[in-house]
Amino acid sequence: MSPDTKKPCILALSDGTVVRGKAIGKIGTTGGELCFNTSMTGYQEIFTDPSYYGQLMMMTYPHIGNYGTMSRDDEANRVMIAGLIVRSFSDDFSNPIADGSLQEYLERNNVVGITGVDTRRLVRHIRTEGVMNAVISSETTDEDELVKQAKEWDSMMGLELATKVTRKEAQTIPSDGPYKLAVFDYGVKKSILDNFVKRGCTLRVFPAEAELDEVKSWGADGYFFSNGPGDPNASADYALPIIEYAKSTGKPLFGICLGHQLIAMSEGIEVKKMFVGHRGANQPVKNIETGLVEISTQNHGFAVDEDKMDESVADISHINLNDQTIEGLKFKNFPGMSVQYHPEASPGPHDSQYLFDQFLEMVKEGAGDKVQG
């Protein structure tokens, strides 16, 4: 479809900023927290990452849709973003193994979007003014009404979303290895589960609001707390009792993204809302222990508050070289580690895959006399 034949569309920000473009995806109205991702590729993995649930995704790379979509690239069984903003949308694609176009994919998943937007200018605006809510509409041209809607949209602060994206019941994922992991699904990505399975871990994946008795009966050799959307403080009621139990077993714990924040909170370390957040596949992270720098994939709007760190409960293992925020912790009162970024890196670089190996070594040590079968 030519850009000239697309329906007019409006993006309205809660601070009154309004931009006009053309509609992509489903015709409709949607809203959420406006964030941006700097990745050049991997748009489908980004759209299906549960950590983005309820957010409007603005891609900074200008050309989106040019390699179509493939079902194998989904990180979840549905699209998680609330809406899409791009500079130049491609209705046609050149990938011979693609299942279909991005336009078909967005329509099938009921995603409202806008193209023809100066994303570079908008990203600079967000970086200056801070993250804010916005509304996309291809149904109305009433700018004042859309700005009003954006101002009234629910804030991410205090918003509990992990239960919106978790599975309904526990699921076992087998492997050919002897180790058993309990995985707590706050919005876990498929590629994280794949990383554990290929390392010989049989998984019992529990929903966010897991029953403690069922967790105990699994007899795990280690506990993993996943990524997910929303304010971690709003997930504390159901997550922290499980984390406390996991710590009491003496078995190792590992957390990524939201899981990292929740484990830190269980040790009394506070988590804060970030001014903008980190989202992209090019974030430099320094490993404090080795001195090496990793290029990482990140997706988070909350972070452990470096001003509230308690060195008696954890050491900082990784820092972000862009803004010095905390990217990883090693805990002192139990065998545990956590990172704010995504070592599974889908999409993105593979510099941080070693973290899965480190955790598995902790699992093997804690499992004692279990023998690789």
mmCIF file of C-alpha atoms in Angstrom:
data_model
loop_
_atom_site.group_PDB
_atom_site.id
_atom_site.type_symbol
_atom_site.label_atom_id
_atom_site.label_comp_id
_atom_site.label_asym_id
_atom_site.label_seq_id
_atom_site.Cartn_x
_atom_site.Cartn_y
_atom_site.Cartn_z
ATOM 1 C CA MET A 1 0.000 0.000 0.000
ATOM 2 C CA SER A 2 1.386 3.397 -0.967
ATOM 3 C CA PRO A 3 1.890 5.875 1.916
ATOM 4 C CA ASP A 4 -0.444 8.235 0.082
ATOM 5 C CA THR A 5 -3.319 5.743 0.351
ATOM 6 C CA LYS A 6 -2.877 5.052 4.058
ATOM 7 C CA LYS A 7 -5.368 6.574 6.463
ATOM 8 C CA PRO A 8 -4.269 9.663 8.455
ATOM 9 C CA CYS A 9 -3.130 8.932 12.004
ATOM 10 C CA ILE A 10 -2.218 11.019 15.065
ATOM 11 C CA LEU A 11 0.246 10.471 17.900
ATOM 12 C CA ALA A 12 -0.530 12.641 20.944
ATOM 13 C CA LEU A 13 1.747 12.863 23.989
ATOM 14 C CA SER A 14 0.592 13.714 27.492
ATOM 15 C CA ASP A 15 2.648 16.942 27.473
ATOM 16 C CA GLY A 16 0.603 18.245 24.543
ATOM 17 C CA THR A 17 2.991 17.300 21.742
ATOM 18 C CA VAL A 18 1.080 16.122 18.655
ATOM 19 C CA VAL A 19 2.471 14.635 15.447
ATOM 20 C CA ARG A 20 0.651 13.434 12.361
ATOM 21 C CA GLY A 21 1.405 10.479 10.134
ATOM 22 C CA LYS A 22 -0.224 7.547 8.384
ATOM 23 C CA ALA A 23 -1.908 4.489 9.879
ATOM 24 C CA ILE A 24 -0.296 1.049 9.920
ATOM 25 C CA GLY A 25 -1.637 -2.156 11.397
ATOM 26 C CA LYS A 26 -5.184 -2.140 12.719
ATOM 27 C CA ILE A 27 -7.367 0.956 12.472
ATOM 28 C CA GLY A 28 -8.169 2.059 16.007
ATOM 29 C CA THR A 29 -7.007 3.919 19.107
ATOM 30 C CA THR A 30 -4.464 2.765 21.665
ATOM 31 C CA GLY A 31 -2.268 4.204 24.385
ATOM 32 C CA GLY A 32 0.427 3.532 26.937
ATOM 33 C CA GLU A 33 3.848 4.604 28.091
ATOM 34 C CA LEU A 34 5.887 5.803 25.105
ATOM 35 C CA CYS A 35 9.307 4.162 24.938
ATOM 36 C CA PHE A 36 11.904 3.686 22.214
ATOM 37 C CA ASN A 37 14.206 0.855 21.156
ATOM 38 C CA THR A 38 17.519 1.455 19.355
ATOM 39 C CA SER A 39 17.903 -2.019 17.798
ATOM 40 C CA MET A 40 18.476 -2.158 14.051
ATOM 41 C CA THR A 41 16.904 -5.602 13.657
ATOM 42 C CA GLY A 42 14.730 -7.970 15.635
ATOM 43 C CA TYR A 43 11.507 -5.964 15.619
ATOM 44 C CA GLN A 44 9.361 -9.084 15.891
ATOM 45 C CA GLU A 45 11.223 -10.322 18.979
ATOM 46 C CA ILE A 46 10.786 -6.875 20.502
ATOM 47 C CA PHE A 47 7.059 -6.727 19.760
ATOM 48 C CA THR A 48 6.509 -10.123 21.430
ATOM 49 C CA ASP A 49 8.709 -9.487 24.485
ATOM 50 C CA PRO A 50 6.303 -9.599 27.472
ATOM 51 C CA SER A 51 8.358 -6.923 29.263
ATOM 52 C CA TYR A 52 6.894 -4.440 26.765
ATOM 53 C CA TYR A 53 3.299 -5.266 27.631
ATOM 54 C CA GLY A 54 1.111 -2.154 27.551
ATOM 55 C CA GLN A 55 3.780 0.154 26.093
ATOM 56 C CA LEU A 56 3.903 2.087 22.849
ATOM 57 C CA MET A 57 7.046 1.053 20.990
ATOM 58 C CA MET A 58 8.924 3.617 18.921
ATOM 59 C CA MET A 59 11.673 2.097 16.775
ATOM 60 C CA THR A 60 14.628 4.435 16.210
ATOM 61 C CA TYR A 61 15.932 2.545 13.186
ATOM 62 C CA PRO A 62 14.038 4.132 10.288
ATOM 63 C CA HIS A 63 13.126 1.128 8.109
ATOM 64 C CA ILE A 64 10.774 -1.331 9.794
ATOM 65 C CA GLY A 65 9.023 -4.249 8.077
ATOM 66 C CA ASN A 66 11.489 -4.775 5.237
ATOM 67 C CA TYR A 67 12.241 -8.417 6.121
ATOM 68 C CA GLY A 68 8.673 -9.418 6.980
ATOM 69 C CA THR A 69 7.800 -11.750 9.863
ATOM 70 C CA MET A 70 8.465 -15.386 10.780
ATOM 71 C CA SER A 71 6.624 -17.358 13.456
ATOM 72 C CA ARG A 72 9.899 -18.787 14.781
ATOM 73 C CA ASP A 73 10.998 -15.280 15.854
ATOM 74 C CA ASP A 74 8.173 -14.792 18.365
ATOM 75 C CA GLU A 75 9.267 -14.581 22.016
ATOM 76 C CA ALA A 76 5.710 -15.203 23.242
ATOM 77 C CA ASN A 77 2.454 -16.491 21.791
ATOM 78 C CA ARG A 78 1.139 -12.993 21.088
ATOM 79 C CA VAL A 79 2.248 -9.434 20.464
ATOM 80 C CA MET A 80 2.776 -7.561 23.735
ATOM 81 C CA ILE A 81 3.247 -3.937 22.701
ATOM 82 C CA ALA A 82 0.210 -1.653 22.849
ATOM 83 C CA GLY A 83 1.113 0.247 19.685
ATOM 84 C CA LEU A 84 3.882 0.964 17.178
ATOM 85 C CA ILE A 85 5.572 4.177 15.959
ATOM 86 C CA VAL A 86 8.033 4.100 13.037
ATOM 87 C CA ARG A 87 9.716 6.473 10.594
ATOM 88 C CA SER A 88 9.398 4.439 7.383
ATOM 89 C CA PHE A 89 7.150 1.384 7.237
ATOM 90 C CA SER A 90 7.683 -1.297 4.567
ATOM 91 C CA ASP A 91 4.588 -3.036 3.264
ATOM 92 C CA ASP A 92 6.799 -5.142 0.980
ATOM 93 C CA PHE A 93 9.533 -7.458 2.249
ATOM 94 C CA SER A 94 12.532 -9.143 0.630
ATOM 95 C CA ASN A 95 13.054 -12.132 2.945
ATOM 96 C CA PRO A 96 12.402 -15.376 1.018
ATOM 97 C CA ILE A 97 11.732 -17.400 4.189
ATOM 98 C CA ALA A 98 9.302 -14.919 5.760
ATOM 99 C CA ASP A 99 5.781 -16.075 6.603
ATOM 100 C CA GLY A 100 4.216 -12.757 5.622
ATOM 101 C CA SER A 101 4.351 -8.988 5.831
ATOM 102 C CA LEU A 102 4.555 -6.938 9.001
ATOM 103 C CA GLN A 103 1.287 -5.224 8.048
ATOM 104 C CA GLU A 104 -0.506 -8.594 7.991
ATOM 105 C CA TYR A 105 1.154 -9.519 11.288
ATOM 106 C CA LEU A 106 0.051 -6.286 12.998
ATOM 107 C CA GLU A 107 -3.513 -6.630 11.706
ATOM 108 C CA ARG A 108 -3.694 -10.246 12.857
ATOM 109 C CA ASN A 109 -2.509 -9.219 16.322
ATOM 110 C CA ASN A 110 -4.766 -6.122 16.534
ATOM 111 C CA VAL A 111 -1.857 -3.667 16.824
ATOM 112 C CA VAL A 112 -2.506 0.007 16.043
ATOM 113 C CA GLY A 113 0.457 1.942 14.634
ATOM 114 C CA ILE A 114 1.658 5.077 12.895
ATOM 115 C CA THR A 115 4.338 5.687 10.237
ATOM 116 C CA GLY A 116 5.819 8.834 8.736
ATOM 117 C CA VAL A 117 6.852 10.147 12.153
ATOM 118 C CA ASP A 118 10.127 11.970 12.816
ATOM 119 C CA THR A 119 11.251 9.409 15.390
ATOM 120 C CA ARG A 120 14.651 11.057 15.825
ATOM 121 C CA ARG A 121 13.025 14.290 17.001
ATOM 122 C CA LEU A 122 10.615 12.432 19.280
ATOM 123 C CA VAL A 123 13.396 10.374 20.877
ATOM 124 C CA ARG A 124 15.343 13.557 21.616
ATOM 125 C CA HIS A 125 12.169 15.019 23.130
ATOM 126 C CA ILE A 126 11.646 11.990 25.397
ATOM 127 C CA ARG A 127 15.295 11.957 26.453
ATOM 128 C CA THR A 128 15.002 15.614 27.445
ATOM 129 C CA GLU A 129 11.547 15.602 29.052
ATOM 130 C CA GLY A 130 11.452 12.053 30.397
ATOM 131 C CA VAL A 131 9.211 9.104 29.695
ATOM 132 C CA MET A 132 5.500 9.909 29.317
ATOM 133 C CA ASN A 133 2.234 8.406 28.150
ATOM 134 C CA ALA A 134 0.841 8.833 24.660
ATOM 135 C CA VAL A 135 -2.076 7.820 22.451
ATOM 136 C CA ILE A 136 -2.145 6.694 18.797
ATOM 137 C CA SER A 137 -5.383 7.034 16.850
ATOM 138 C CA SER A 138 -6.440 6.432 13.264
ATOM 139 C CA GLU A 139 -10.105 6.898 14.266
ATOM 140 C CA THR A 140 -10.249 10.588 15.169
ATOM 141 C CA THR A 141 -8.440 13.807 14.295
ATOM 142 C CA ASP A 142 -9.451 15.578 17.511
ATOM 143 C CA GLU A 143 -6.022 16.487 18.878
ATOM 144 C CA ASP A 144 -7.292 17.966 22.134
ATOM 145 C CA GLU A 145 -9.265 14.827 22.927
ATOM 146 C CA LEU A 146 -6.270 12.579 22.232
ATOM 147 C CA VAL A 147 -3.968 14.674 24.423
ATOM 148 C CA LYS A 148 -6.596 14.437 27.163
ATOM 149 C CA GLN A 149 -6.679 10.648 26.788
ATOM 150 C CA ALA A 150 -2.878 10.502 26.996
ATOM 151 C CA LYS A 151 -2.890 12.529 30.220
ATOM 152 C CA GLU A 152 -5.504 10.220 31.752
ATOM 153 C CA TRP A 153 -3.812 6.956 30.716
ATOM 154 C CA ASP A 154 -2.654 4.790 33.633
ATOM 155 C CA SER A 155 0.873 5.566 34.806
ATOM 156 C CA MET A 156 3.410 2.737 34.856
ATOM 157 C CA MET A 157 4.201 3.698 38.445
ATOM 158 C CA GLY A 158 2.326 1.294 40.697
ATOM 159 C CA LEU A 159 1.030 -0.759 37.760
ATOM 160 C CA GLU A 160 1.007 -4.543 38.240
ATOM 161 C CA LEU A 161 1.319 -6.250 34.854
ATOM 162 C CA ALA A 162 3.166 -9.547 35.350
ATOM 163 C CA THR A 163 -0.094 -11.405 35.973
ATOM 164 C CA LYS A 164 -1.342 -10.101 32.596
ATOM 165 C CA VAL A 165 1.365 -11.939 30.676
ATOM 166 C CA THR A 166 2.131 -15.035 32.773
ATOM 167 C CA ARG A 167 0.933 -18.556 31.949
ATOM 168 C CA LYS A 168 -2.253 -19.851 33.571
ATOM 169 C CA GLU A 169 -0.800 -23.039 35.033
ATOM 170 C CA ALA A 170 2.575 -24.648 35.654
ATOM 171 C CA GLN A 171 4.273 -26.409 32.767
ATOM 172 C CA THR A 172 7.192 -28.864 32.644
ATOM 173 C CA ILE A 173 9.752 -28.486 29.852
ATOM 174 C CA PRO A 174 11.996 -31.583 29.680
ATOM 175 C CA SER A 175 15.681 -31.835 28.829
ATOM 176 C CA ASP A 176 18.281 -34.613 28.654
ATOM 177 C CA GLY A 177 20.116 -33.356 31.742
ATOM 178 C CA PRO A 178 19.731 -34.150 35.461
ATOM 179 C CA TYR A 179 19.120 -30.676 36.836
ATOM 180 C CA LYS A 180 15.717 -29.299 37.787
ATOM 181 C CA LEU A 181 14.991 -25.570 37.747
ATOM 182 C CA ALA A 182 11.934 -23.796 39.063
ATOM 183 C CA VAL A 183 11.197 -20.884 36.709
ATOM 184 C CA PHE A 184 8.829 -18.114 37.772
ATOM 185 C CA ASP A 185 7.097 -16.651 34.760
ATOM 186 C CA TYR A 186 6.537 -12.912 35.145
ATOM 187 C CA GLY A 187 6.694 -12.630 31.351
ATOM 188 C CA VAL A 188 9.541 -14.994 30.544
ATOM 189 C CA LYS A 189 10.930 -14.949 27.008
ATOM 190 C CA LYS A 190 11.088 -18.155 24.997
ATOM 191 C CA SER A 191 14.807 -17.682 24.348
ATOM 192 C CA ILE A 192 15.541 -17.687 28.103
ATOM 193 C CA LEU A 193 13.831 -21.060 28.493
ATOM 194 C CA ASP A 194 15.738 -22.357 25.447
ATOM 195 C CA ASN A 195 19.051 -21.335 27.035
ATOM 196 C CA PHE A 196 18.321 -23.379 30.144
ATOM 197 C CA VAL A 197 17.053 -26.447 28.280
ATOM 198 C CA LYS A 198 20.054 -26.629 25.965
ATOM 199 C CA ARG A 199 22.255 -26.613 29.078
ATOM 200 C CA GLY A 200 20.566 -29.740 30.412
ATOM 201 C CA CYS A 201 17.984 -28.224 32.750
ATOM 202 C CA THR A 202 14.482 -29.631 33.044
ATOM 203 C CA LEU A 203 12.175 -26.742 33.842
ATOM 204 C CA ARG A 204 9.019 -26.430 35.855
ATOM 205 C CA VAL A 205 7.646 -23.052 34.765
ATOM 206 C CA PHE A 206 5.273 -21.609 37.355
ATOM 207 C CA PRO A 207 2.774 -18.770 36.874
ATOM 208 C CA ALA A 208 3.513 -15.453 38.577
ATOM 209 C CA GLU A 209 1.150 -16.208 41.461
ATOM 210 C CA ALA A 210 2.564 -19.661 42.111
ATOM 211 C CA GLU A 211 1.301 -21.892 44.908
ATOM 212 C CA LEU A 212 4.104 -22.393 47.443
ATOM 213 C CA ASP A 213 3.193 -26.035 48.112
ATOM 214 C CA GLU A 214 3.478 -26.823 44.399
ATOM 215 C CA VAL A 215 6.858 -25.085 44.244
ATOM 216 C CA LYS A 216 8.098 -27.082 47.241
ATOM 217 C CA SER A 217 6.975 -30.374 45.714
ATOM 218 C CA TRP A 218 9.071 -29.799 42.581
ATOM 219 C CA GLY A 219 12.302 -30.145 44.570
ATOM 220 C CA ALA A 220 14.276 -27.755 42.399
ATOM 221 C CA ASP A 221 18.071 -27.610 42.188
ATOM 222 C CA GLY A 222 17.840 -23.878 41.481
ATOM 223 C CA TYR A 223 15.376 -21.029 41.124
ATOM 224 C CA PHE A 224 15.042 -18.555 38.266
ATOM 225 C CA PHE A 225 12.993 -15.340 38.399
ATOM 226 C CA SER A 226 12.181 -13.937 34.985
ATOM 227 C CA ASN A 227 11.820 -10.668 33.182
ATOM 228 C CA GLY A 228 8.401 -9.019 33.004
ATOM 229 C CA PRO A 229 6.472 -5.765 32.720
ATOM 230 C CA GLY A 230 5.185 -3.211 35.191
ATOM 231 C CA ASP A 231 6.290 -1.750 38.493
ATOM 232 C CA PRO A 232 8.195 -4.369 40.563
ATOM 233 C CA ASN A 233 6.815 -2.856 43.761
ATOM 234 C CA ALA A 234 3.323 -3.871 42.595
ATOM 235 C CA SER A 235 4.436 -7.514 42.220
ATOM 236 C CA ALA A 236 5.925 -7.777 45.705
ATOM 237 C CA ASP A 237 2.900 -9.343 47.431
ATOM 238 C CA TYR A 238 3.012 -12.576 45.445
ATOM 239 C CA ALA A 239 6.686 -12.649 44.391
ATOM 240 C CA LEU A 240 8.589 -11.937 47.604
ATOM 241 C CA PRO A 241 7.202 -14.889 49.664
ATOM 242 C CA ILE A 242 8.344 -17.275 46.915
ATOM 243 C CA ILE A 243 11.777 -15.631 46.777
ATOM 244 C CA GLU A 244 12.114 -15.915 50.554
ATOM 245 C CA TYR A 245 11.298 -19.618 50.351
ATOM 246 C CA ALA A 246 13.820 -20.098 47.524
ATOM 247 C CA LYS A 247 16.519 -18.408 49.598
ATOM 248 C CA SER A 248 15.702 -20.617 52.582
ATOM 249 C CA THR A 249 16.443 -23.794 50.586
ATOM 250 C CA GLY A 250 20.121 -22.935 50.173
ATOM 251 C CA LYS A 251 19.822 -23.585 46.432
ATOM 252 C CA PRO A 252 21.090 -20.924 43.975
ATOM 253 C CA LEU A 253 18.885 -18.114 42.662
ATOM 254 C CA PHE A 254 19.167 -16.216 39.373
ATOM 255 C CA GLY A 255 17.123 -13.222 38.269
ATOM 256 C CA ILE A 256 16.900 -11.285 35.007
ATOM 257 C CA CYS A 257 15.332 -7.817 34.646
ATOM 258 C CA LEU A 258 12.156 -7.814 36.807
ATOM 259 C CA GLY A 259 13.470 -10.904 38.585
ATOM 260 C CA HIS A 260 16.691 -9.029 39.375
ATOM 261 C CA GLN A 261 14.706 -6.162 40.862
ATOM 262 C CA LEU A 262 12.510 -8.471 42.954
ATOM 263 C CA ILE A 263 15.438 -10.398 44.419
ATOM 264 C CA ALA A 264 17.096 -7.093 45.319
ATOM 265 C CA MET A 265 13.876 -5.924 46.981
ATOM 266 C CA SER A 266 13.771 -9.128 49.026
ATOM 267 C CA GLU A 267 17.092 -8.027 50.539
ATOM 268 C CA GLY A 268 15.772 -4.547 51.362
ATOM 269 C CA ILE A 269 17.279 -2.767 48.341
ATOM 270 C CA GLU A 270 14.915 -0.221 46.804
ATOM 271 C CA VAL A 271 13.966 0.003 43.130
ATOM 272 C CA LYS A 272 13.296 3.317 41.348
ATOM 273 C CA LYS A 273 11.527 4.483 38.180
ATOM 274 C CA MET A 274 14.041 5.683 35.611
ATOM 275 C CA PHE A 275 13.852 9.037 33.836
ATOM 276 C CA VAL A 276 13.934 7.373 30.419
ATOM 277 C CA GLY A 277 14.979 3.723 30.736
ATOM 278 C CA HIS A 278 17.270 1.469 28.723
ATOM 279 C CA ARG A 279 15.922 -0.237 25.622
ATOM 280 C CA GLY A 280 18.067 -1.505 22.785
ATOM 281 C CA ALA A 281 20.797 -3.925 21.733
ATOM 282 C CA ASN A 282 23.817 -1.649 22.170
ATOM 283 C CA GLN A 283 24.104 -0.877 25.887
ATOM 284 C CA PRO A 284 27.694 -1.112 27.242
ATOM 285 C CA VAL A 285 27.986 -2.974 30.542
ATOM 286 C CA LYS A 286 31.197 -3.402 32.560
ATOM 287 C CA ASN A 287 31.777 -6.617 34.483
ATOM 288 C CA ILE A 288 33.347 -5.380 37.719
ATOM 289 C CA GLU A 289 35.029 -8.729 38.459
ATOM 290 C CA THR A 290 36.784 -9.152 35.099
ATOM 291 C CA GLY A 291 37.004 -5.546 33.926
ATOM 292 C CA LEU A 292 35.620 -6.615 30.558
ATOM 293 C CA VAL A 293 32.900 -4.665 28.733
ATOM 294 C CA GLU A 294 29.869 -6.413 27.254
ATOM 295 C CA ILE A 295 27.521 -4.974 24.658
ATOM 296 C CA SER A 296 24.118 -5.924 25.947
ATOM 297 C CA THR A 297 20.432 -6.033 25.099
ATOM 298 C CA GLN A 298 18.264 -4.166 27.589
ATOM 299 C CA ASN A 299 14.608 -3.419 28.195
ATOM 300 C CA HIS A 300 13.696 -1.790 31.481
ATOM 301 C CA GLY A 301 12.143 1.367 32.876
ATOM 302 C CA PHE A 302 12.891 0.580 36.536
ATOM 303 C CA ALA A 303 16.276 -0.049 38.157
ATOM 304 C CA VAL A 304 17.889 -0.866 41.484
ATOM 305 C CA ASP A 305 18.520 2.469 43.215
ATOM 306 C CA GLU A 306 22.299 2.870 43.434
ATOM 307 C CA ASP A 307 21.846 5.436 46.203
ATOM 308 C CA LYS A 308 20.036 2.855 48.329
ATOM 309 C CA MET A 309 22.512 -0.009 47.887
ATOM 310 C CA ASP A 310 23.388 -1.986 50.994
ATOM 311 C CA GLU A 311 26.859 -3.484 50.614
ATOM 312 C CA SER A 312 26.216 -5.831 53.534
ATOM 313 C CA VAL A 313 23.718 -7.835 51.447
ATOM 314 C CA ALA A 314 25.091 -7.640 47.896
ATOM 315 C CA ASP A 315 28.048 -6.601 45.757
ATOM 316 C CA ILE A 316 27.573 -4.739 42.491
ATOM 317 C CA SER A 317 28.807 -7.091 39.752
ATOM 318 C CA HIS A 318 27.973 -5.034 36.642
ATOM 319 C CA ILE A 319 27.438 -1.349 35.848
ATOM 320 C CA ASN A 320 26.116 0.533 32.814
ATOM 321 C CA LEU A 321 28.868 2.643 31.262
ATOM 322 C CA ASN A 322 26.411 5.176 29.833
ATOM 323 C CA ASP A 323 24.938 6.313 33.156
ATOM 324 C CA GLN A 324 26.636 4.181 35.866
ATOM 325 C CA THR A 325 23.374 2.493 36.874
ATOM 326 C CA ILE A 326 23.484 -0.945 38.480
ATOM 327 C CA GLU A 327 23.317 -3.811 35.970
ATOM 328 C CA GLY A 328 24.114 -6.801 38.159
ATOM 329 C CA LEU A 329 24.325 -8.020 41.755
ATOM 330 C CA LYS A 330 25.929 -10.912 43.618
ATOM 331 C CA PHE A 331 24.241 -11.628 46.913
ATOM 332 C CA LYS A 332 26.032 -12.354 50.194
ATOM 333 C CA ASN A 333 23.387 -14.002 52.392
ATOM 334 C CA PHE A 334 22.508 -16.791 49.940
ATOM 335 C CA PRO A 335 23.913 -18.218 46.677
ATOM 336 C CA GLY A 336 22.385 -15.823 44.187
ATOM 337 C CA MET A 337 23.109 -13.559 41.238
ATOM 338 C CA SER A 338 21.012 -11.259 39.097
ATOM 339 C CA VAL A 339 21.343 -8.930 36.121
ATOM 340 C CA GLN A 340 19.234 -6.062 34.863
ATOM 341 C CA TYR A 341 19.960 -6.752 31.198
ATOM 342 C CA HIS A 342 19.181 -9.720 28.921
ATOM 343 C CA PRO A 343 21.955 -12.303 28.444
ATOM 344 C CA GLU A 344 19.706 -14.292 26.097
ATOM 345 C CA ALA A 345 19.897 -11.217 23.817
ATOM 346 C CA SER A 346 17.032 -11.790 21.450
ATOM 347 C CA PRO A 347 17.623 -9.714 19.421
ATOM 348 C CA GLY A 348 21.167 -8.601 20.046
ATOM 349 C CA PRO A 349 24.776 -9.564 20.834
ATOM 350 C CA HIS A 350 25.809 -12.735 22.633
ATOM 351 C CA ASP A 351 28.475 -11.243 24.909
ATOM 352 C CA SER A 352 26.606 -12.162 28.100
ATOM 353 C CA GLN A 353 25.698 -15.809 27.462
ATOM 354 C CA TYR A 354 28.306 -16.820 30.043
ATOM 355 C CA LEU A 355 25.871 -15.803 32.796
ATOM 356 C CA PHE A 356 23.741 -18.883 32.108
ATOM 357 C CA ASP A 357 26.881 -21.025 32.407
ATOM 358 C CA GLN A 358 27.841 -19.354 35.690
ATOM 359 C CA PHE A 359 24.409 -20.036 37.141
ATOM 360 C CA LEU A 360 24.477 -23.647 35.966
ATOM 361 C CA GLU A 361 27.834 -24.115 37.702
ATOM 362 C CA MET A 362 26.190 -22.885 40.908
ATOM 363 C CA VAL A 363 23.326 -25.343 40.324
ATOM 364 C CA LYS A 364 25.749 -28.231 39.760
ATOM 365 C CA GLU A 365 27.665 -27.374 42.925
ATOM 366 C CA GLY A 366 24.476 -27.120 44.947
ATOM 367 C CA ALA A 367 23.082 -30.359 43.490
ATOM 368 C CA GLY A 368 26.007 -32.278 44.981
ATOM 369 C CA ASP A 369 26.061 -35.910 43.912
ATOM 370 C CA LYS A 370 23.821 -35.599 40.842
ATOM 371 C CA VAL A 371 25.649 -37.053 37.845
ATOM 372 C CA GLN A 372 25.280 -35.929 34.252
ATOM 373 C CA GLY A 373 23.146 -38.582 32.584
#
